[in-house]
Amino acid sequence: MNAQKPEVLVVIPARGGSRTIPRKNLALVAGRPLIAWTIETALKASSVTRVVVSTDDQQIADISKELGAEVPFLRPANLAGADSPTSDAITHAVDWLREQERYVPDYVVVLQPTSPLRVPSDVDRSIALAKSIDAVGVVSVSPSKQHPYWTFSVAETGQLVSLPFSDTSFSRRQDLPPTFILNGAIYVVKTEVLSATRSIVPAGAVAYVMPEERSLDINTKWELRIADLILRDTTPASSVKVLG
């Protein structure tokens, strides 16, 4: 690994289909395709060497290229289904680049298009964290809104049923120990670890904590609308790259 600046590959997984929002990765958010926000962030991150989009969809490929990302291949259909693990698509991209280009980066960074509010400094800090402590991986997290200690299931009779981690001894939220959830925005993993484990969240990965306001993960039309409102409000019109 380069002692000064590691070789960092960003892979943006963007299949053409979607269960909840038709053509989600191309849905307009503040006047731009959703994927555009992630491509822009990746290209602006100073630690990133290459930005590759992995997609099975020619329209997504064409738009991604126009926005400045590389699309050296189309993802096989068997890796682009609704139940296809993201880790398989990422491993395929890394294997393809190794076999076809003899390109092997030090780190692979996965940026999902559904997290358009992350900023370039989040990416750079995640990579810097991985390098500074020689971590096998770094995963972005955010404070959990609903604390697991106050989580229950409901029996058929309507009664609350405690879960193994339920704990009502805490009467005030501010007394609860902090907990975090994966926010889906950033995954950093050493390439050698990814190849060995085929996981973008390997055992021993460390947390990069992001604030709630940059941790939106779009899975519903309502969340898409929220992202649209936020980005319309915070993005200067002059900074938006128009396609075509």
PDB file of C-alpha atoms in Angstrom:
ATOM      1  CA  MET A   1       0.000   0.000   0.000  1.00  0.00           C
ATOM      2  CA  ASN A   2       1.216   3.499  -0.819  1.00  0.00           C
ATOM      3  CA  ALA A   3       2.422   5.020   2.454  1.00  0.00           C
ATOM      4  CA  GLN A   4       1.397   8.486   1.354  1.00  0.00           C
ATOM      5  CA  LYS A   5      -1.859   8.110  -0.544  1.00  0.00           C
ATOM      6  CA  PRO A   6      -3.582   4.744  -0.986  1.00  0.00           C
ATOM      7  CA  GLU A   7      -5.269   3.734  -4.209  1.00  0.00           C
ATOM      8  CA  VAL A   8      -8.982   4.110  -3.513  1.00  0.00           C
ATOM      9  CA  LEU A   9     -11.712   2.752  -5.760  1.00  0.00           C
ATOM     10  CA  VAL A  10     -15.286   3.929  -5.290  1.00  0.00           C
ATOM     11  CA  VAL A  11     -17.954   1.541  -6.538  1.00  0.00           C
ATOM     12  CA  ILE A  12     -21.503   2.892  -6.824  1.00  0.00           C
ATOM     13  CA  PRO A  13     -24.012   0.015  -7.124  1.00  0.00           C
ATOM     14  CA  ALA A  14     -27.028   1.109  -9.157  1.00  0.00           C
ATOM     15  CA  ARG A  15     -29.273  -1.558 -10.628  1.00  0.00           C
ATOM     16  CA  GLY A  16     -32.101  -0.580 -12.947  1.00  0.00           C
ATOM     17  CA  GLY A  17     -34.943  -2.162 -10.989  1.00  0.00           C
ATOM     18  CA  SER A  18     -36.463  -1.202  -7.654  1.00  0.00           C
ATOM     19  CA  ARG A  19     -39.200  -2.671  -5.494  1.00  0.00           C
ATOM     20  CA  THR A  20     -40.485   0.521  -3.891  1.00  0.00           C
ATOM     21  CA  ILE A  21     -39.757   3.351  -6.344  1.00  0.00           C
ATOM     22  CA  PRO A  22     -39.787   2.673 -10.110  1.00  0.00           C
ATOM     23  CA  ARG A  23     -36.369   3.462 -11.638  1.00  0.00           C
ATOM     24  CA  LYS A  24     -35.300   4.806  -8.244  1.00  0.00           C
ATOM     25  CA  ASN A  25     -31.689   5.527  -9.121  1.00  0.00           C
ATOM     26  CA  LEU A  26     -32.834   7.832 -11.942  1.00  0.00           C
ATOM     27  CA  ALA A  27     -35.693   9.462 -10.000  1.00  0.00           C
ATOM     28  CA  LEU A  28     -35.354  13.235 -10.045  1.00  0.00           C
ATOM     29  CA  VAL A  29     -34.166  14.817  -6.802  1.00  0.00           C
ATOM     30  CA  ALA A  30     -33.831  18.589  -6.867  1.00  0.00           C
ATOM     31  CA  GLY A  31     -33.872  18.418 -10.658  1.00  0.00           C
ATOM     32  CA  ARG A  32     -31.170  15.750 -11.024  1.00  0.00           C
ATOM     33  CA  PRO A  33     -31.159  11.949 -11.200  1.00  0.00           C
ATOM     34  CA  LEU A  34     -30.720  10.504  -7.719  1.00  0.00           C
ATOM     35  CA  ILE A  35     -27.450   8.823  -8.679  1.00  0.00           C
ATOM     36  CA  ALA A  36     -25.980  12.182  -9.736  1.00  0.00           C
ATOM     37  CA  TRP A  37     -25.624  13.333  -6.130  1.00  0.00           C
ATOM     38  CA  THR A  38     -23.492  10.340  -5.189  1.00  0.00           C
ATOM     39  CA  ILE A  39     -21.340  10.512  -8.311  1.00  0.00           C
ATOM     40  CA  GLU A  40     -20.667  14.188  -7.649  1.00  0.00           C
ATOM     41  CA  THR A  41     -19.720  13.516  -4.033  1.00  0.00           C
ATOM     42  CA  ALA A  42     -17.360  10.710  -5.034  1.00  0.00           C
ATOM     43  CA  LEU A  43     -15.648  12.817  -7.690  1.00  0.00           C
ATOM     44  CA  LYS A  44     -15.165  15.692  -5.242  1.00  0.00           C
ATOM     45  CA  ALA A  45     -13.624  13.508  -2.518  1.00  0.00           C
ATOM     46  CA  SER A  46      -9.891  14.208  -2.602  1.00  0.00           C
ATOM     47  CA  SER A  47      -8.931  10.728  -1.358  1.00  0.00           C
ATOM     48  CA  VAL A  48     -10.661   8.903  -4.205  1.00  0.00           C
ATOM     49  CA  THR A  49      -8.687   7.592  -7.175  1.00  0.00           C
ATOM     50  CA  ARG A  50     -11.419   6.095  -9.401  1.00  0.00           C
ATOM     51  CA  VAL A  51     -15.220   6.197  -9.467  1.00  0.00           C
ATOM     52  CA  VAL A  52     -16.949   3.222 -11.083  1.00  0.00           C
ATOM     53  CA  VAL A  53     -20.685   2.611 -11.396  1.00  0.00           C
ATOM     54  CA  SER A  54     -21.852  -1.001 -11.361  1.00  0.00           C
ATOM     55  CA  THR A  55     -25.178  -1.265 -13.170  1.00  0.00           C
ATOM     56  CA  ASP A  56     -27.153  -3.642 -15.348  1.00  0.00           C
ATOM     57  CA  ASP A  57     -29.004  -0.753 -16.989  1.00  0.00           C
ATOM     58  CA  GLN A  58     -27.784   1.006 -20.146  1.00  0.00           C
ATOM     59  CA  GLN A  59     -29.582   4.284 -19.367  1.00  0.00           C
ATOM     60  CA  ILE A  60     -27.991   4.462 -15.928  1.00  0.00           C
ATOM     61  CA  ALA A  61     -24.641   3.648 -17.537  1.00  0.00           C
ATOM     62  CA  ASP A  62     -24.995   6.434 -20.110  1.00  0.00           C
ATOM     63  CA  ILE A  63     -26.031   9.037 -17.532  1.00  0.00           C
ATOM     64  CA  SER A  64     -23.262   7.968 -15.151  1.00  0.00           C
ATOM     65  CA  LYS A  65     -20.651   8.410 -17.879  1.00  0.00           C
ATOM     66  CA  GLU A  66     -22.029  11.819 -18.743  1.00  0.00           C
ATOM     67  CA  LEU A  67     -21.688  12.791 -15.080  1.00  0.00           C
ATOM     68  CA  GLY A  68     -18.028  11.765 -15.047  1.00  0.00           C
ATOM     69  CA  ALA A  69     -18.047   8.241 -13.624  1.00  0.00           C
ATOM     70  CA  GLU A  70     -16.588   5.172 -15.300  1.00  0.00           C
ATOM     71  CA  VAL A  71     -18.821   2.301 -16.413  1.00  0.00           C
ATOM     72  CA  PRO A  72     -16.382  -0.251 -17.823  1.00  0.00           C
ATOM     73  CA  PHE A  73     -18.916  -3.116 -17.827  1.00  0.00           C
ATOM     74  CA  LEU A  74     -22.603  -3.888 -17.420  1.00  0.00           C
ATOM     75  CA  ARG A  75     -23.395  -5.992 -14.370  1.00  0.00           C
ATOM     76  CA  PRO A  76     -24.688  -9.507 -15.114  1.00  0.00           C
ATOM     77  CA  ALA A  77     -28.442  -9.942 -14.646  1.00  0.00           C
ATOM     78  CA  ASN A  78     -27.933 -12.618 -11.995  1.00  0.00           C
ATOM     79  CA  LEU A  79     -26.259  -9.984  -9.799  1.00  0.00           C
ATOM     80  CA  ALA A  80     -28.950  -7.344 -10.358  1.00  0.00           C
ATOM     81  CA  GLY A  81     -32.065  -8.932  -8.904  1.00  0.00           C
ATOM     82  CA  ALA A  82     -34.107  -7.575  -6.021  1.00  0.00           C
ATOM     83  CA  ASP A  83     -32.574 -10.161  -3.701  1.00  0.00           C
ATOM     84  CA  SER A  84     -29.008  -9.932  -5.008  1.00  0.00           C
ATOM     85  CA  PRO A  85     -26.599  -8.985  -2.189  1.00  0.00           C
ATOM     86  CA  THR A  86     -24.792  -5.696  -2.716  1.00  0.00           C
ATOM     87  CA  SER A  87     -21.565  -7.376  -1.631  1.00  0.00           C
ATOM     88  CA  ASP A  88     -21.764  -9.736  -4.623  1.00  0.00           C
ATOM     89  CA  ALA A  89     -22.034  -6.808  -7.029  1.00  0.00           C
ATOM     90  CA  ILE A  90     -19.070  -5.082  -5.403  1.00  0.00           C
ATOM     91  CA  THR A  91     -16.958  -8.241  -5.458  1.00  0.00           C
ATOM     92  CA  HIS A  92     -17.831  -8.714  -9.140  1.00  0.00           C
ATOM     93  CA  ALA A  93     -16.658  -5.164  -9.915  1.00  0.00           C
ATOM     94  CA  VAL A  94     -13.363  -5.652  -8.090  1.00  0.00           C
ATOM     95  CA  ASP A  95     -12.779  -9.050  -9.721  1.00  0.00           C
ATOM     96  CA  TRP A  96     -13.571  -7.644 -13.183  1.00  0.00           C
ATOM     97  CA  LEU A  97     -11.093  -4.778 -12.794  1.00  0.00           C
ATOM     98  CA  ARG A  98      -8.431  -7.168 -11.527  1.00  0.00           C
ATOM     99  CA  GLU A  99      -8.932  -9.631 -14.374  1.00  0.00           C
ATOM    100  CA  GLN A 100      -9.501  -7.195 -17.247  1.00  0.00           C
ATOM    101  CA  GLU A 101      -7.259  -4.271 -16.253  1.00  0.00           C
ATOM    102  CA  ARG A 102      -4.893  -5.745 -13.658  1.00  0.00           C
ATOM    103  CA  TYR A 103      -6.145  -2.984 -11.396  1.00  0.00           C
ATOM    104  CA  VAL A 104      -6.095  -3.713  -7.657  1.00  0.00           C
ATOM    105  CA  PRO A 105      -6.777  -0.764  -5.313  1.00  0.00           C
ATOM    106  CA  ASP A 106      -5.803  -0.650  -1.656  1.00  0.00           C
ATOM    107  CA  TYR A 107      -9.331   0.186  -0.531  1.00  0.00           C
ATOM    108  CA  VAL A 108     -12.797  -0.217  -2.002  1.00  0.00           C
ATOM    109  CA  VAL A 109     -15.415   2.348  -1.002  1.00  0.00           C
ATOM    110  CA  VAL A 110     -19.081   1.568  -1.568  1.00  0.00           C
ATOM    111  CA  LEU A 111     -21.385   4.568  -1.963  1.00  0.00           C
ATOM    112  CA  GLN A 112     -25.044   3.733  -2.484  1.00  0.00           C
ATOM    113  CA  PRO A 113     -27.088   6.232  -4.551  1.00  0.00           C
ATOM    114  CA  THR A 114     -29.820   6.134  -1.906  1.00  0.00           C
ATOM    115  CA  SER A 115     -27.725   8.293   0.459  1.00  0.00           C
ATOM    116  CA  PRO A 116     -27.571  11.616  -1.402  1.00  0.00           C
ATOM    117  CA  LEU A 117     -26.945  13.812   1.662  1.00  0.00           C
ATOM    118  CA  ARG A 118     -23.441  12.570   2.510  1.00  0.00           C
ATOM    119  CA  VAL A 119     -20.714  15.058   1.567  1.00  0.00           C
ATOM    120  CA  PRO A 120     -17.188  14.605   0.156  1.00  0.00           C
ATOM    121  CA  SER A 121     -15.600  15.221   3.551  1.00  0.00           C
ATOM    122  CA  ASP A 122     -17.524  12.235   4.952  1.00  0.00           C
ATOM    123  CA  VAL A 123     -15.880  10.034   2.338  1.00  0.00           C
ATOM    124  CA  ASP A 124     -12.424  11.513   2.936  1.00  0.00           C
ATOM    125  CA  ARG A 125     -12.699  11.177   6.711  1.00  0.00           C
ATOM    126  CA  SER A 126     -13.832   7.565   6.455  1.00  0.00           C
ATOM    127  CA  ILE A 127     -10.847   6.715   4.286  1.00  0.00           C
ATOM    128  CA  ALA A 128      -8.493   8.652   6.576  1.00  0.00           C
ATOM    129  CA  LEU A 129      -9.857   6.763   9.574  1.00  0.00           C
ATOM    130  CA  ALA A 130      -9.278   3.417   7.886  1.00  0.00           C
ATOM    131  CA  LYS A 131      -5.726   4.367   6.982  1.00  0.00           C
ATOM    132  CA  SER A 132      -4.837   5.926  10.356  1.00  0.00           C
ATOM    133  CA  ILE A 133      -5.561   2.776  12.352  1.00  0.00           C
ATOM    134  CA  ASP A 134      -5.032   0.238   9.549  1.00  0.00           C
ATOM    135  CA  ALA A 135      -8.652  -0.891   9.907  1.00  0.00           C
ATOM    136  CA  VAL A 136     -10.007  -3.810   7.910  1.00  0.00           C
ATOM    137  CA  GLY A 137     -12.998  -1.611   7.178  1.00  0.00           C
ATOM    138  CA  VAL A 138     -14.961   1.477   8.154  1.00  0.00           C
ATOM    139  CA  VAL A 139     -18.751   1.693   8.127  1.00  0.00           C
ATOM    140  CA  SER A 140     -20.824   4.853   8.497  1.00  0.00           C
ATOM    141  CA  VAL A 141     -23.378   4.923  11.298  1.00  0.00           C
ATOM    142  CA  SER A 142     -25.766   7.428  12.840  1.00  0.00           C
ATOM    143  CA  PRO A 143     -27.405   7.642  16.281  1.00  0.00           C
ATOM    144  CA  SER A 144     -30.451   5.381  16.437  1.00  0.00           C
ATOM    145  CA  LYS A 145     -33.762   7.206  16.810  1.00  0.00           C
ATOM    146  CA  GLN A 146     -35.596   4.318  18.466  1.00  0.00           C
ATOM    147  CA  HIS A 147     -33.512   2.832  21.238  1.00  0.00           C
ATOM    148  CA  PRO A 148     -33.467  -0.986  21.247  1.00  0.00           C
ATOM    149  CA  TYR A 149     -33.921  -1.053  25.034  1.00  0.00           C
ATOM    150  CA  TRP A 150     -37.420   0.322  24.491  1.00  0.00           C
ATOM    151  CA  THR A 151     -38.320  -2.123  21.716  1.00  0.00           C
ATOM    152  CA  PHE A 152     -40.930  -4.882  22.111  1.00  0.00           C
ATOM    153  CA  SER A 153     -42.970  -7.300  20.047  1.00  0.00           C
ATOM    154  CA  VAL A 154     -46.755  -7.607  20.351  1.00  0.00           C
ATOM    155  CA  ALA A 155     -48.439 -10.936  21.064  1.00  0.00           C
ATOM    156  CA  GLU A 156     -51.639 -12.060  19.308  1.00  0.00           C
ATOM    157  CA  THR A 157     -53.478 -11.056  22.481  1.00  0.00           C
ATOM    158  CA  GLY A 158     -52.186  -7.509  22.105  1.00  0.00           C
ATOM    159  CA  GLN A 159     -49.831  -7.705  25.068  1.00  0.00           C
ATOM    160  CA  LEU A 160     -46.302  -6.295  24.882  1.00  0.00           C
ATOM    161  CA  VAL A 161     -43.624  -8.959  24.870  1.00  0.00           C
ATOM    162  CA  SER A 162     -40.105  -8.116  26.024  1.00  0.00           C
ATOM    163  CA  LEU A 163     -37.240  -8.909  23.668  1.00  0.00           C
ATOM    164  CA  PRO A 164     -33.886 -10.217  24.930  1.00  0.00           C
ATOM    165  CA  PHE A 165     -32.484  -6.685  24.978  1.00  0.00           C
ATOM    166  CA  SER A 166     -35.592  -4.839  26.245  1.00  0.00           C
ATOM    167  CA  ASP A 167     -34.892  -2.846  29.407  1.00  0.00           C
ATOM    168  CA  THR A 168     -37.438  -0.503  30.973  1.00  0.00           C
ATOM    169  CA  SER A 169     -35.251   0.359  33.956  1.00  0.00           C
ATOM    170  CA  PHE A 170     -34.270   3.552  32.140  1.00  0.00           C
ATOM    171  CA  SER A 171     -37.041   6.057  32.704  1.00  0.00           C
ATOM    172  CA  ARG A 172     -35.519   8.908  30.677  1.00  0.00           C
ATOM    173  CA  ARG A 173     -34.202   8.816  27.124  1.00  0.00           C
ATOM    174  CA  GLN A 174     -31.172  10.907  28.062  1.00  0.00           C
ATOM    175  CA  ASP A 175     -30.081   8.179  30.505  1.00  0.00           C
ATOM    176  CA  LEU A 176     -29.985   5.471  27.852  1.00  0.00           C
ATOM    177  CA  PRO A 177     -26.543   4.360  26.613  1.00  0.00           C
ATOM    178  CA  PRO A 178     -25.916   5.612  23.053  1.00  0.00           C
ATOM    179  CA  THR A 179     -26.624   3.182  20.231  1.00  0.00           C
ATOM    180  CA  PHE A 180     -26.020   3.481  16.513  1.00  0.00           C
ATOM    181  CA  ILE A 181     -27.372   2.042  13.277  1.00  0.00           C
ATOM    182  CA  LEU A 182     -25.773   1.484   9.897  1.00  0.00           C
ATOM    183  CA  ASN A 183     -26.957   4.430   7.815  1.00  0.00           C
ATOM    184  CA  GLY A 184     -26.010   2.943   4.427  1.00  0.00           C
ATOM    185  CA  ALA A 185     -23.974   5.945   3.311  1.00  0.00           C
ATOM    186  CA  ILE A 186     -20.356   4.721   3.297  1.00  0.00           C
ATOM    187  CA  TYR A 187     -18.568   1.387   3.401  1.00  0.00           C
ATOM    188  CA  VAL A 188     -14.768   1.297   3.260  1.00  0.00           C
ATOM    189  CA  VAL A 189     -13.002  -2.061   3.113  1.00  0.00           C
ATOM    190  CA  LYS A 190      -9.487  -3.203   2.328  1.00  0.00           C
ATOM    191  CA  THR A 191      -9.512  -4.899  -1.047  1.00  0.00           C
ATOM    192  CA  GLU A 192      -7.710  -7.952   0.294  1.00  0.00           C
ATOM    193  CA  VAL A 193     -10.311  -8.285   3.049  1.00  0.00           C
ATOM    194  CA  LEU A 194     -13.196  -7.912   0.589  1.00  0.00           C
ATOM    195  CA  SER A 195     -11.716 -10.609  -1.626  1.00  0.00           C
ATOM    196  CA  ALA A 196     -11.248 -12.954   1.330  1.00  0.00           C
ATOM    197  CA  THR A 197     -14.589 -12.383   3.063  1.00  0.00           C
ATOM    198  CA  ARG A 198     -16.861 -11.151   0.234  1.00  0.00           C
ATOM    199  CA  SER A 199     -18.289  -8.729   2.799  1.00  0.00           C
ATOM    200  CA  ILE A 200     -18.441  -4.930   2.824  1.00  0.00           C
ATOM    201  CA  VAL A 201     -18.929  -5.028   6.611  1.00  0.00           C
ATOM    202  CA  PRO A 202     -16.123  -7.345   7.714  1.00  0.00           C
ATOM    203  CA  ALA A 203     -15.625  -8.416  11.309  1.00  0.00           C
ATOM    204  CA  GLY A 204     -13.558  -5.765  13.066  1.00  0.00           C
ATOM    205  CA  ALA A 205     -14.837  -2.835  10.988  1.00  0.00           C
ATOM    206  CA  VAL A 206     -14.886   0.456  12.883  1.00  0.00           C
ATOM    207  CA  ALA A 207     -17.592   3.119  12.945  1.00  0.00           C
ATOM    208  CA  TYR A 208     -17.586   6.506  11.282  1.00  0.00           C
ATOM    209  CA  VAL A 209     -20.337   8.482  13.001  1.00  0.00           C
ATOM    210  CA  MET A 210     -22.452  10.794  10.847  1.00  0.00           C
ATOM    211  CA  PRO A 211     -25.155  13.210  12.011  1.00  0.00           C
ATOM    212  CA  GLU A 212     -28.822  12.500  11.354  1.00  0.00           C
ATOM    213  CA  GLU A 213     -29.102  15.359   8.859  1.00  0.00           C
ATOM    214  CA  ARG A 214     -26.667  13.624   6.470  1.00  0.00           C
ATOM    215  CA  SER A 215     -27.847  10.066   7.099  1.00  0.00           C
ATOM    216  CA  LEU A 216     -31.059   9.828   5.082  1.00  0.00           C
ATOM    217  CA  ASP A 217     -31.303   6.449   3.303  1.00  0.00           C
ATOM    218  CA  ILE A 218     -34.001   6.525   0.621  1.00  0.00           C
ATOM    219  CA  ASN A 219     -36.260   3.476   0.528  1.00  0.00           C
ATOM    220  CA  THR A 220     -39.707   5.050   0.097  1.00  0.00           C
ATOM    221  CA  LYS A 221     -41.352   7.759  -1.991  1.00  0.00           C
ATOM    222  CA  TRP A 222     -41.741   9.815   1.187  1.00  0.00           C
ATOM    223  CA  GLU A 223     -37.991   9.697   1.844  1.00  0.00           C
ATOM    224  CA  LEU A 224     -37.374  10.606  -1.793  1.00  0.00           C
ATOM    225  CA  ARG A 225     -39.582  13.652  -1.300  1.00  0.00           C
ATOM    226  CA  ILE A 226     -37.685  14.618   1.855  1.00  0.00           C
ATOM    227  CA  ALA A 227     -34.376  14.413  -0.010  1.00  0.00           C
ATOM    228  CA  ASP A 228     -35.819  16.531  -2.823  1.00  0.00           C
ATOM    229  CA  LEU A 229     -36.927  19.242  -0.396  1.00  0.00           C
ATOM    230  CA  ILE A 230     -33.628  19.280   1.486  1.00  0.00           C
ATOM    231  CA  LEU A 231     -31.434  19.407  -1.600  1.00  0.00           C
ATOM    232  CA  ARG A 232     -33.587  22.048  -3.284  1.00  0.00           C
ATOM    233  CA  ASP A 233     -33.199  24.147  -0.159  1.00  0.00           C
ATOM    234  CA  THR A 234     -29.448  23.655   0.325  1.00  0.00           C
ATOM    235  CA  THR A 235     -27.993  23.409  -3.188  1.00  0.00           C
ATOM    236  CA  PRO A 236     -27.185  26.602  -5.132  1.00  0.00           C
ATOM    237  CA  ALA A 237     -28.692  26.430  -8.607  1.00  0.00           C
ATOM    238  CA  SER A 238     -25.361  27.452 -10.138  1.00  0.00           C
ATOM    239  CA  SER A 239     -23.665  24.302  -8.787  1.00  0.00           C
ATOM    240  CA  VAL A 240     -26.085  21.854 -10.421  1.00  0.00           C
ATOM    241  CA  LYS A 241     -24.692  20.097 -13.508  1.00  0.00           C
ATOM    242  CA  VAL A 242     -27.373  19.861 -16.190  1.00  0.00           C
ATOM    243  CA  LEU A 243     -27.386  16.793 -18.403  1.00  0.00           C
ATOM    244  CA  GLY A 244     -27.758  16.835 -22.146  1.00  0.00           C
TER     245      GLY A 244
END
